[in-house]
Short mmCIF file of C-alpha atoms in Angstrom, two decimals:
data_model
loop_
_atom_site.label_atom_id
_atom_site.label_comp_id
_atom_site.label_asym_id
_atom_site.label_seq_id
_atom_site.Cartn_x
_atom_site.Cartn_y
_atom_site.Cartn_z
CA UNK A 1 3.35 -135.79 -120.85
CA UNK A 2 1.83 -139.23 -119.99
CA UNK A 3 -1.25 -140.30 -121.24
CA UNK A 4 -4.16 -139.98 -119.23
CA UNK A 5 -2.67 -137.03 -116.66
CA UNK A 6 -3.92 -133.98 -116.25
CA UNK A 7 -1.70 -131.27 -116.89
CA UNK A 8 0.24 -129.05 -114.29
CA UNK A 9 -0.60 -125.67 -113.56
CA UNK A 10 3.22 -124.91 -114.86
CA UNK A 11 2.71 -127.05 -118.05
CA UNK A 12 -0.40 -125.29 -119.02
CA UNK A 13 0.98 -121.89 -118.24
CA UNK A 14 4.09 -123.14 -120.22
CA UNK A 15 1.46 -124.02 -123.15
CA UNK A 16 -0.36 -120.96 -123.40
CA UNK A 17 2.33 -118.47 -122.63
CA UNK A 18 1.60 -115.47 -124.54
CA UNK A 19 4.85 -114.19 -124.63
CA UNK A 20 6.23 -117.29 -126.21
CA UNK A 21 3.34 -117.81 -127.93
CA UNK A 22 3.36 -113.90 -129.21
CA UNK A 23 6.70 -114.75 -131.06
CA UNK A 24 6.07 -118.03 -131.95
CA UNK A 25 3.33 -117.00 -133.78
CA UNK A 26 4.61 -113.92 -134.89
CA UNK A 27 2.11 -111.36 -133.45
CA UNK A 28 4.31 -109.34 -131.51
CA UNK A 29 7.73 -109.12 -130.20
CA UNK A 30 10.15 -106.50 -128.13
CA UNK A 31 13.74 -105.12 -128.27
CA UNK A 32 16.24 -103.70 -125.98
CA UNK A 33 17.16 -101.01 -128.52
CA UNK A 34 13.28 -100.05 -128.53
CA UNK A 35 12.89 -100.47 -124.64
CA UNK A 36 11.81 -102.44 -121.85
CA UNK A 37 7.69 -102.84 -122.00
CA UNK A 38 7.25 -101.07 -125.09
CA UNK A 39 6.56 -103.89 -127.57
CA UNK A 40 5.97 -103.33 -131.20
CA UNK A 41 3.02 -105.54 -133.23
CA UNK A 42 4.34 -107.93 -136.37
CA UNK A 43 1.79 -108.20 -139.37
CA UNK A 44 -0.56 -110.98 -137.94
CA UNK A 45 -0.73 -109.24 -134.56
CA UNK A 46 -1.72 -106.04 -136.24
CA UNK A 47 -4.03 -107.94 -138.19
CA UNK A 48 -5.93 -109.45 -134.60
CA UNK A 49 -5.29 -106.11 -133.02
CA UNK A 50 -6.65 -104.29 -136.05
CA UNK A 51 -10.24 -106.51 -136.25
CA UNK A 52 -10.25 -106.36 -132.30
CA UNK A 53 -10.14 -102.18 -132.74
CA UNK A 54 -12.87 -102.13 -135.41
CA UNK A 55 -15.21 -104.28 -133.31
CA UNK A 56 -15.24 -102.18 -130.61
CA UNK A 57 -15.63 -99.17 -132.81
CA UNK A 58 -18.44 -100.22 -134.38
CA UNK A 59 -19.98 -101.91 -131.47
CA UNK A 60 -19.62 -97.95 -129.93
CA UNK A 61 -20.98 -96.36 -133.23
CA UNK A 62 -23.98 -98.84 -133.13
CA UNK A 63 -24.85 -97.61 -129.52
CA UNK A 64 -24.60 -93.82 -130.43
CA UNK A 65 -20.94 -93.14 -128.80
CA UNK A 66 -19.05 -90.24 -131.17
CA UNK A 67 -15.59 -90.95 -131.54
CA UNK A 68 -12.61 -88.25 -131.10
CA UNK A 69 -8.60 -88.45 -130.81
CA UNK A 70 -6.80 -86.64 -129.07
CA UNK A 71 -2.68 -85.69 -128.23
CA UNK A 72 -0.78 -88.41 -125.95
CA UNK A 73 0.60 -85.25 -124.37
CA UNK A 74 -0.85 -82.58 -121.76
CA UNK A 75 0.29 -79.70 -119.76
CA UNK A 76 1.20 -80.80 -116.23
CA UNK A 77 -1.98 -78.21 -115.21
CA UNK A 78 -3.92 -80.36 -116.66
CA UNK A 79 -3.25 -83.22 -114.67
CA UNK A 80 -3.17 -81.01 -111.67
CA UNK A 81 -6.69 -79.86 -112.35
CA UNK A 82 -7.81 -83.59 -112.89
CA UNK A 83 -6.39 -84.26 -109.30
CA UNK A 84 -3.96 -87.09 -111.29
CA UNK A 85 -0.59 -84.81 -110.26
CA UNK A 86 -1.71 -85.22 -106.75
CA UNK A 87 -3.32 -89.18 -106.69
CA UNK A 88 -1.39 -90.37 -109.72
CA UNK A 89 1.77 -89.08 -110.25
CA UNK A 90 4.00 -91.72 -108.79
CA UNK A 91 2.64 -94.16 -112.37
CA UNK A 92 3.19 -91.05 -114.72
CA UNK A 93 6.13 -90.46 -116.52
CA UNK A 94 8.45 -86.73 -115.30
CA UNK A 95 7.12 -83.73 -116.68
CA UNK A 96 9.35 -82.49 -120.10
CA UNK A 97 9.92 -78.90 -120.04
CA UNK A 98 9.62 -76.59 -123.44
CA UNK A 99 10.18 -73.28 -122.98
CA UNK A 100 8.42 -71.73 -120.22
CA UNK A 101 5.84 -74.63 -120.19
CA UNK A 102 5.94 -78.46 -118.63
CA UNK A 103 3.89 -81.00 -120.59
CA UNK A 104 3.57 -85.00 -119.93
CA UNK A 105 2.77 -88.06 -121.56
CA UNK A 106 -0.69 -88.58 -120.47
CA UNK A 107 -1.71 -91.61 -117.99
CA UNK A 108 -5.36 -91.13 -118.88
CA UNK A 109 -7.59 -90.09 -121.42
CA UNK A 110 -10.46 -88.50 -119.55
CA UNK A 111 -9.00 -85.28 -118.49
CA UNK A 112 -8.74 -85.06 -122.19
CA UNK A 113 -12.34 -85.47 -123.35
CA UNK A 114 -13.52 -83.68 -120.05
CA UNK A 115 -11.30 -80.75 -122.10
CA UNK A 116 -13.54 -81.40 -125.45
CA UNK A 117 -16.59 -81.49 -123.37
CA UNK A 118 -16.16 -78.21 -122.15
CA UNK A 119 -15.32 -76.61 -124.90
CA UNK A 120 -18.92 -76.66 -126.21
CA UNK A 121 -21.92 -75.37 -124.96
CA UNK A 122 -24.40 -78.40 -124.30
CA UNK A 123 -27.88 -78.33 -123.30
CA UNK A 124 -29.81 -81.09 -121.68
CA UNK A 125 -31.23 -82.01 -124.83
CA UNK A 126 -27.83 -83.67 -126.17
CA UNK A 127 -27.25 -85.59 -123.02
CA UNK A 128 -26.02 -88.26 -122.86
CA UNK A 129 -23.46 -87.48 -125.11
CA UNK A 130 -21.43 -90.28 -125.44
CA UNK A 131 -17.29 -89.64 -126.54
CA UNK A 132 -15.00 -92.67 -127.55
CA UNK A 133 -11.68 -93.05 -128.33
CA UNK A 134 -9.03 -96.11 -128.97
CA UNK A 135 -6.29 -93.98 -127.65
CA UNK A 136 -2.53 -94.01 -126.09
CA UNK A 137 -1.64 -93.40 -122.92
CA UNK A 138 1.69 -94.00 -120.56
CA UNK A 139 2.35 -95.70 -117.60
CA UNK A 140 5.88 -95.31 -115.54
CA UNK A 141 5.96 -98.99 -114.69
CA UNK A 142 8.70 -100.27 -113.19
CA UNK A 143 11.22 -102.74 -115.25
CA UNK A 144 10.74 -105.74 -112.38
CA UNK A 145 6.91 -105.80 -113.36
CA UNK A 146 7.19 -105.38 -117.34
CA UNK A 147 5.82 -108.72 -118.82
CA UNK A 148 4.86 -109.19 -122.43
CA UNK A 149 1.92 -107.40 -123.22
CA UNK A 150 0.08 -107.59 -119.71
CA UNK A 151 2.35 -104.89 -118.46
CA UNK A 152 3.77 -102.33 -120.53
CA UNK A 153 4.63 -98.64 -120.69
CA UNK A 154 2.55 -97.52 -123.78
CA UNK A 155 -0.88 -98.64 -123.30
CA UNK A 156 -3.26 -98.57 -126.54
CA UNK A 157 -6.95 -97.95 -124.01
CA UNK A 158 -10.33 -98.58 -125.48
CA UNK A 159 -12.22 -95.83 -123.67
CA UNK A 160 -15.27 -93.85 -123.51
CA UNK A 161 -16.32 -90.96 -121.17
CA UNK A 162 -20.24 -90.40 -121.35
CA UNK A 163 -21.65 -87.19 -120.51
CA UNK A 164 -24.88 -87.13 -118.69
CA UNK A 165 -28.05 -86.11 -115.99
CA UNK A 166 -27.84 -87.92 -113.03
CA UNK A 167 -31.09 -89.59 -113.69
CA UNK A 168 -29.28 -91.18 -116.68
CA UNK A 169 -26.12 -92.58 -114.48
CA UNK A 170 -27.96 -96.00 -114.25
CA UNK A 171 -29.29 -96.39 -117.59
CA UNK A 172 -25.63 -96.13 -119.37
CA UNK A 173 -24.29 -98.19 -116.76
CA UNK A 174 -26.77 -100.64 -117.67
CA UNK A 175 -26.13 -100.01 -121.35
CA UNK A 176 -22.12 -100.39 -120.70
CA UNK A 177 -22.79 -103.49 -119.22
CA UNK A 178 -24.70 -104.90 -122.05
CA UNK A 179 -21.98 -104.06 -124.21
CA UNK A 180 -18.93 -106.17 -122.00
CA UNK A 181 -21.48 -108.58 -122.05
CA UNK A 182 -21.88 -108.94 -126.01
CA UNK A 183 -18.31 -108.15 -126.37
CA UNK A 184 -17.12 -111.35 -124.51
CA UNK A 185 -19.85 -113.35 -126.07
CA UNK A 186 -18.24 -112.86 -129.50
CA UNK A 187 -14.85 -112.90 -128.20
CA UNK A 188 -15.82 -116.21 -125.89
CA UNK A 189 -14.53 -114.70 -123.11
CA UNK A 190 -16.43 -115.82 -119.56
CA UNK A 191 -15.65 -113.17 -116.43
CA UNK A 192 -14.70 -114.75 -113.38
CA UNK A 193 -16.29 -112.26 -111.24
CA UNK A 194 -17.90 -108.96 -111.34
CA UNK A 195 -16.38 -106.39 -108.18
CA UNK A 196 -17.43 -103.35 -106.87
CA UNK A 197 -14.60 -101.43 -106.07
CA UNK A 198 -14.43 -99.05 -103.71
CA UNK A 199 -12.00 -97.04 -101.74
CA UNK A 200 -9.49 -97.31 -98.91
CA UNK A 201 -8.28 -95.80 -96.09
CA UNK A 202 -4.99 -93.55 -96.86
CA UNK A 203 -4.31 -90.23 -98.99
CA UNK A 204 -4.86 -91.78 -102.58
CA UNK A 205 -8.13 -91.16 -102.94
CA UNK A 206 -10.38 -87.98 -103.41
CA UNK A 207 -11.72 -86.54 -100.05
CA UNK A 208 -14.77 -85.82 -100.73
CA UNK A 209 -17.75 -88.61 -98.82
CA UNK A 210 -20.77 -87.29 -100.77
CA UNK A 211 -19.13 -87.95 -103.93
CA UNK A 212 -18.48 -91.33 -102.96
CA UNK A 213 -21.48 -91.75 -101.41
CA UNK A 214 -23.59 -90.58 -104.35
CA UNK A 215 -21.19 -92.98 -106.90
CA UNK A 216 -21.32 -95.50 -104.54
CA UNK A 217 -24.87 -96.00 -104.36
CA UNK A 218 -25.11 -95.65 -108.13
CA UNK A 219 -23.14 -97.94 -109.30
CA UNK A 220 -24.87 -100.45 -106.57
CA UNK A 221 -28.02 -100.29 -107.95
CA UNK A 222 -27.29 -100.95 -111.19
CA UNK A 223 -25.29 -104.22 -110.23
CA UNK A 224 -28.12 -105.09 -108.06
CA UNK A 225 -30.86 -104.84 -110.52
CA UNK A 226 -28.59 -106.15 -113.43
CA UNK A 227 -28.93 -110.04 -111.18
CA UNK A 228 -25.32 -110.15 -111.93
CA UNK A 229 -23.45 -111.59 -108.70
CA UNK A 230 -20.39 -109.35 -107.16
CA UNK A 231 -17.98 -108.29 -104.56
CA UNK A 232 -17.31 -105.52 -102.94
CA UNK A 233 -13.43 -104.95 -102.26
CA UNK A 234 -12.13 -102.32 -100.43
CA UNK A 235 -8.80 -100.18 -101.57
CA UNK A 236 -9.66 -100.79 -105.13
CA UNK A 237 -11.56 -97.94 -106.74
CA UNK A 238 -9.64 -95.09 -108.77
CA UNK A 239 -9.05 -92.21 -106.85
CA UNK A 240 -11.70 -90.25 -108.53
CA UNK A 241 -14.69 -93.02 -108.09
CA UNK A 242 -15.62 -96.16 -107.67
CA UNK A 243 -15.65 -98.79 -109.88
CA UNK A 244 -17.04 -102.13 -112.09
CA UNK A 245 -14.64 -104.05 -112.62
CA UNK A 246 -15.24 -106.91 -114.68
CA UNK A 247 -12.94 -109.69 -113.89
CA UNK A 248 -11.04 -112.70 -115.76
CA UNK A 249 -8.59 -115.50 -115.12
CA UNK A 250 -5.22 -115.76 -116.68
CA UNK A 251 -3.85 -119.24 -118.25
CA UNK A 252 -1.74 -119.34 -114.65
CA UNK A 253 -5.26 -118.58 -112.35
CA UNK A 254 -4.17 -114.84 -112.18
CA UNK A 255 -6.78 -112.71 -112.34
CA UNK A 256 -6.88 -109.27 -113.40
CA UNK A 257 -9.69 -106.44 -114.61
CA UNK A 258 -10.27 -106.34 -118.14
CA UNK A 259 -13.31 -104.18 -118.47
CA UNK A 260 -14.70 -101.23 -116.23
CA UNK A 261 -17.44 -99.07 -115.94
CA UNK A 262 -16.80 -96.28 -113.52
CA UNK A 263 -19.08 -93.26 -112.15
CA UNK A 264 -17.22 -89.61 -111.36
CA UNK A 265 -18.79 -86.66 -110.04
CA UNK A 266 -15.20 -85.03 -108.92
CA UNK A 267 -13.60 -84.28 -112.43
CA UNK A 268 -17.15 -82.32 -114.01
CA UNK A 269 -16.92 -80.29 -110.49
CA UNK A 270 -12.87 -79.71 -111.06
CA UNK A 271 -13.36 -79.00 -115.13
CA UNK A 272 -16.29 -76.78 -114.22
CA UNK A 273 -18.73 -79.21 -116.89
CA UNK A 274 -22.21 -77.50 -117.38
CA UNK A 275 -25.48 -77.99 -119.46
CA UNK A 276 -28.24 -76.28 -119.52
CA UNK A 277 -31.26 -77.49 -118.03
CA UNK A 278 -34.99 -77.22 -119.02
CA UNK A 279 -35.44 -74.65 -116.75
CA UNK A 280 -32.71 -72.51 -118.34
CA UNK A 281 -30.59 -72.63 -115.69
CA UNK A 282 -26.61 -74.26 -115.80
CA UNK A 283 -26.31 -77.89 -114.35
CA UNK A 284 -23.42 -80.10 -113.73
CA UNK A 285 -23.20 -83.31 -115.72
CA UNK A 286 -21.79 -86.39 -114.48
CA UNK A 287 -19.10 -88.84 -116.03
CA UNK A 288 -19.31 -92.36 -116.35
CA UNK A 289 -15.87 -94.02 -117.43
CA UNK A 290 -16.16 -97.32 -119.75
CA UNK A 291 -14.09 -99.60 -121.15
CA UNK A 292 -15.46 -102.85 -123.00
CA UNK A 293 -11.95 -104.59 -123.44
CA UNK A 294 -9.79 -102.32 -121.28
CA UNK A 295 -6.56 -102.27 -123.11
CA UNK A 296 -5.75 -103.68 -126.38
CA UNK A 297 -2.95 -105.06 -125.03
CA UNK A 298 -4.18 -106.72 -122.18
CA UNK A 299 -6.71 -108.48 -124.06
CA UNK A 300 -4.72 -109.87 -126.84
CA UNK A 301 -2.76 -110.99 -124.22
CA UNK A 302 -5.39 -112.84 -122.85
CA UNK A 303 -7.14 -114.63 -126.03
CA UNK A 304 -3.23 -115.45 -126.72
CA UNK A 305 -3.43 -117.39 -123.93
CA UNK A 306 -7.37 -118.60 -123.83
CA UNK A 307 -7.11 -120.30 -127.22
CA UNK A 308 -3.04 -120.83 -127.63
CA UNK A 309 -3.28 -119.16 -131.08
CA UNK A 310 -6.62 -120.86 -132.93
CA UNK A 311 -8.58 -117.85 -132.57
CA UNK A 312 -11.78 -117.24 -133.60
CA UNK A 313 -12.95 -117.38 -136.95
CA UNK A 314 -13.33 -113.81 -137.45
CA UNK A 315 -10.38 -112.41 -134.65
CA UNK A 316 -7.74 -114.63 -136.92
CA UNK A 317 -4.91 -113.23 -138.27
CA UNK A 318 -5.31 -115.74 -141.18
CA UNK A 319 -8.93 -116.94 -141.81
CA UNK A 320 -8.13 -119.08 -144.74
CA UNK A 321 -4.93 -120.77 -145.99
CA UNK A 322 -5.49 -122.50 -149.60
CA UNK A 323 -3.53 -125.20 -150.59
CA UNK A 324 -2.61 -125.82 -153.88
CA UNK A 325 -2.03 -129.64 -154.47
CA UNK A 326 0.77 -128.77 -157.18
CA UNK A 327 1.99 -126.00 -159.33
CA UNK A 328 -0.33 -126.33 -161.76
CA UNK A 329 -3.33 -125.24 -159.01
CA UNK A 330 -1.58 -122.15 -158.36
CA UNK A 331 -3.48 -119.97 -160.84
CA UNK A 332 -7.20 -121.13 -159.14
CA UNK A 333 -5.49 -120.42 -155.76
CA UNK A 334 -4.34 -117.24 -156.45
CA UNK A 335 -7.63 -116.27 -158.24
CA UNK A 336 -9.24 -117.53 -155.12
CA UNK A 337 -7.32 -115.24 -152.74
CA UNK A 338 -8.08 -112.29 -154.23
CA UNK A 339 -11.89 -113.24 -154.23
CA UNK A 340 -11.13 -114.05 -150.66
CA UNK A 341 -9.42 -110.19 -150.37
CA UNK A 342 -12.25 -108.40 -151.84
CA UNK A 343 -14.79 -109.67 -149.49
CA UNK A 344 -12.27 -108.89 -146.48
CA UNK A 345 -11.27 -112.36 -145.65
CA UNK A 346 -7.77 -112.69 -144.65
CA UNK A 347 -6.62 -115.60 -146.89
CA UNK A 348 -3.44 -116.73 -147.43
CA UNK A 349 -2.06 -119.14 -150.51
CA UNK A 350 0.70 -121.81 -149.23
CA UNK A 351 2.07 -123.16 -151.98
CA UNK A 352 4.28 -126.48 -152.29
CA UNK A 353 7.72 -124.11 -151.65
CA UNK A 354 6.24 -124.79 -148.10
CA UNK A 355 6.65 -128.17 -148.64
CA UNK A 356 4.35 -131.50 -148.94
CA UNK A 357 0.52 -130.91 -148.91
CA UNK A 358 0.72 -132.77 -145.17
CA UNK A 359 3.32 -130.69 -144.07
CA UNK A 360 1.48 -127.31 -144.83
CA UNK A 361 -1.79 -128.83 -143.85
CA UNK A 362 0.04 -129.18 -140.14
CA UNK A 363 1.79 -125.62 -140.68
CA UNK A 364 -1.40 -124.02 -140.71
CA UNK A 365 -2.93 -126.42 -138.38
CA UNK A 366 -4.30 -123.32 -136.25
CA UNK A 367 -5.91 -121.20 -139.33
CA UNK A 368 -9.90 -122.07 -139.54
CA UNK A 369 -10.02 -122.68 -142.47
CA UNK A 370 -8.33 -124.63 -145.20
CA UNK A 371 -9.36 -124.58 -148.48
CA UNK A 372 -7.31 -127.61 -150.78
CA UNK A 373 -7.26 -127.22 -154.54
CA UNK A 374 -6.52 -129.86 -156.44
CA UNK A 375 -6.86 -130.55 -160.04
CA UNK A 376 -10.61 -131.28 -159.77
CA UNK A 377 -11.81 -128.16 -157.66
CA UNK A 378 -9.66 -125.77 -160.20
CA UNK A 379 -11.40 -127.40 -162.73
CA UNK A 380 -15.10 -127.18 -161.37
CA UNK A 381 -15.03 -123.42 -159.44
CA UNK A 382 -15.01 -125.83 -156.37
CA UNK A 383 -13.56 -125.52 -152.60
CA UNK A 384 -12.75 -128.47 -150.73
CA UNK A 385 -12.71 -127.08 -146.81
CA UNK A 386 -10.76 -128.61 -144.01
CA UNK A 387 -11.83 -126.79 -140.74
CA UNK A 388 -9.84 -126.48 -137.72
CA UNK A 389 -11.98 -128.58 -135.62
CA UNK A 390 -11.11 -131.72 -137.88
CA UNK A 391 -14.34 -131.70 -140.23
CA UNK A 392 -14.44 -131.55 -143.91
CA UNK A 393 -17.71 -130.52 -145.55
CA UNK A 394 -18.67 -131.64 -148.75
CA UNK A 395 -17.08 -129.63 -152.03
CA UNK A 396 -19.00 -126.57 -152.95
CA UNK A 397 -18.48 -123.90 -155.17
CA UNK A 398 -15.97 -121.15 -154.24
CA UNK A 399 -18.53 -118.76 -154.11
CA UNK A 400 -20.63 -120.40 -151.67
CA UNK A 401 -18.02 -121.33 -149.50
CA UNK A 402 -16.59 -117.87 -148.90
CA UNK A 403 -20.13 -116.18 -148.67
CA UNK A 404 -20.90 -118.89 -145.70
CA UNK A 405 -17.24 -118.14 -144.16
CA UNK A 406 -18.22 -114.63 -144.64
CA UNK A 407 -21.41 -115.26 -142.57
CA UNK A 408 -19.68 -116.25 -139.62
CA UNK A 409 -16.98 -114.16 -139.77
CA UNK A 410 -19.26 -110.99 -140.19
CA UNK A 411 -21.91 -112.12 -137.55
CA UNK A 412 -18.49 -112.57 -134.77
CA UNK A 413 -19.23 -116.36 -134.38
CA UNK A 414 -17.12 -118.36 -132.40
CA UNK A 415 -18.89 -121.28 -134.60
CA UNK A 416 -16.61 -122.84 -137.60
CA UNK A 417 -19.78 -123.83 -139.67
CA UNK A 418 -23.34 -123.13 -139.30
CA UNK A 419 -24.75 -126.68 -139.82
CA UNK A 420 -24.12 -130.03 -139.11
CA UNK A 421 -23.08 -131.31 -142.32
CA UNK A 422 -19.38 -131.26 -142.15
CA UNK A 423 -18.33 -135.23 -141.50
CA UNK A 424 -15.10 -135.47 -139.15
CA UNK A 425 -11.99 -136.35 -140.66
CA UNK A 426 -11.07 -140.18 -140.37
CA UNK A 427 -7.98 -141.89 -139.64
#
């Protein structure tokens, strides 16, 4: 590329590929014997995918959400009471029949934890009751739209269903919200644009106005007091509800949802969901739908492609890669990655069968952290750090250096260091 010119749209897209970048890197890859859109995760990309998981689990356990599992399959009656058989079956896979019964790989998980709702009694004093899972589900797509991990078959869904009074609809919207929000701010993710979607003309969607209006109105009040800017667009809701959709901008200018937060009064009417009231009598709940990342999937996918592999601190695959100046360093470096593995850093040694000290440094040009060791840090109990950025703070001892690493890493930082007294590297 010439100095001093802005790159194409096709040579950035070509930089931050994540499908080339996926294998390059070694996080994920696919194969015809497995199947078309059903790609399998390599030890770093579990790794990302792992920490990615556990964030948004905690993140749910911190804001009271109770997590669950359940099967990837379902009796076709199932989907028929949901109303998916009727809206969704054209992106669901053909039913399988065992014995006398059909059952199908599931294209959603709420008709699932609408099931595990209902089969407790609930009164109004346990509302909201807030049900998570990081589950599977299918999609029947078709081979000509398959692409890396932004469209596949077997979908890995963060998703919650919360249970609740209508006069609590618009505080756990709100709350929802609040988590996307933190969520991207660790994950340095900016939305492009929030949308209201709503529905369509056609057969797709629920009849049913008053629901919509109800949802409708719901959902617009909480987007109108939360100051955030949005769009309505037509034809874009699910077919039970409308829709948040938080949107983002691919490395091409594609953009896409990643996170939703949806409001349904048809499935608790077409599950027959109750609670009882104060006043002793049987109510019906209402569901709000949420998703923080949307799928797992998708959103590696997109950080693939937002930071071409040097991920944040605590998202890497590899958080530290020491480097042993020769053999005789090897003992401290070893010693120093299993320090490293029993505070839960992912460290890595390199040693010199990976060749010169400059060549490894540039092998693991995209891990935050490098720690050398030569033969005056093994002596002392010291770290010399190289971070990714260029700087190199002063020595310090091992100790110190992986408790402030640890910091960062625990707090979901996007920062490197957390002061000002790492000096650039020069010349």
């Amino acid at each position: 590329m010439a100095r001093g010119r802005s790159p194409s749209v096709r040579e950035e897209t070509a930089v931050h590929d994540h499908r080339r970048l996926g294998r390059e890197l070694e996080l994920f890859d696919t194969d015809p014997l497995i199947g078309a859109g059903l790609p399998y995760w390599l030890p770093a990309g579990a790794a990302l995918r792992h920490t990615l998981e556990e964030y948004v689990r905690t993140a749910e356990r911190r804001a009271g959400y109770r997590h669950v599992y359940s099967p990837v399959l379902g009796k076709r009656e199932l989907y028929e009471i949901s109303g998916h058989w009727s809206h969704y079956s054209d992106d669901m896979y053909p039913p399988m029949d065992l014995g006398t019964e059909q059952v199908v790989l599931r294209p959603s998980l709420c008709p699932h934890h609408a099931v595990i709702y209902r089969s407790r009694a609930h009164s109004y004093r346990e509302l909201p009751l807030r049900m998570a899972e990081l589950g599977g589900m299918y999609r029947a797509e078709l081979s000509g739209v398959l692409g890396g991990l932004t469209r596949v078959r077997a979908i890995q869904l963060n998703d919650a269903h919360i249970f609740c009074t209508l006069d609590q609809v618009a505080d756990e919207a709100r709350g929802a919200l609040g988590m996307i929000r933190r969520a991207y701010e660790a994950l340095g993710i900016r939305p492009a644009r929030f949308r209201l979607s709503l529905p369509g003309p056609g057969g797709k969607y629920v009849a049913a106005p008053e629901m919509w209006r109800r949802s409708t109105a719901l959902l617009t009040e909480v987007l109108d007091a939360s100051g955030l800017p949005y769009e309505a667009a037509e034809d874009e809701a699910a077919f039970y509800g409308p829709k948040i959709d938080v949107q983002v901008v691919d490395a091409a200018g594609r953009e896409f949802t990643l996170s939703t937060v949806q409001a349904d009064f048809h499935q608790p009417e077409r599950f027959d969901l109750r609670y009882i009231g104060a006043d002793g009598a049987k109510h019906r709940p209402v569901m709000v739908h949420r998703s923080i990342i949307g799928s797992v999937e998708r959103a590696v996918a997109h950080l693939v492609e937002q930071y071409g592999g040097a991920f944040p601190g605590w998202l890497a695959p590899v958080q530290l890669v020491i480097l042993p100046v020769s053999d005789a360093e090897l003992p401290a470096a070893d010693a120093l990655a299993a320090r490293c593995a029993g505070l839960g850093l992912r460290a890595e040694v390199s040693g010199r069968e990976h060749g010169s000290l400059g060549a490894r440094v540039r092998r693991a040009r995209l891990v935050p952290y490098q720690a050398v060791i030569g033969a005056a840090e093994a002596a002392d109990g010291l770290v010399a750090l190289r971070l990714r950025d260029g700087r190199r703070p002063a020595p310090v001892p091992a100790g110190e250096a992986l408790a402030r690493i640890g910091a960062l890493t625990a707090a979901h930082s996007t920062a490197l260091w957390d002061d000002e007294e790492a000096e650039p590297v020069r010349g």
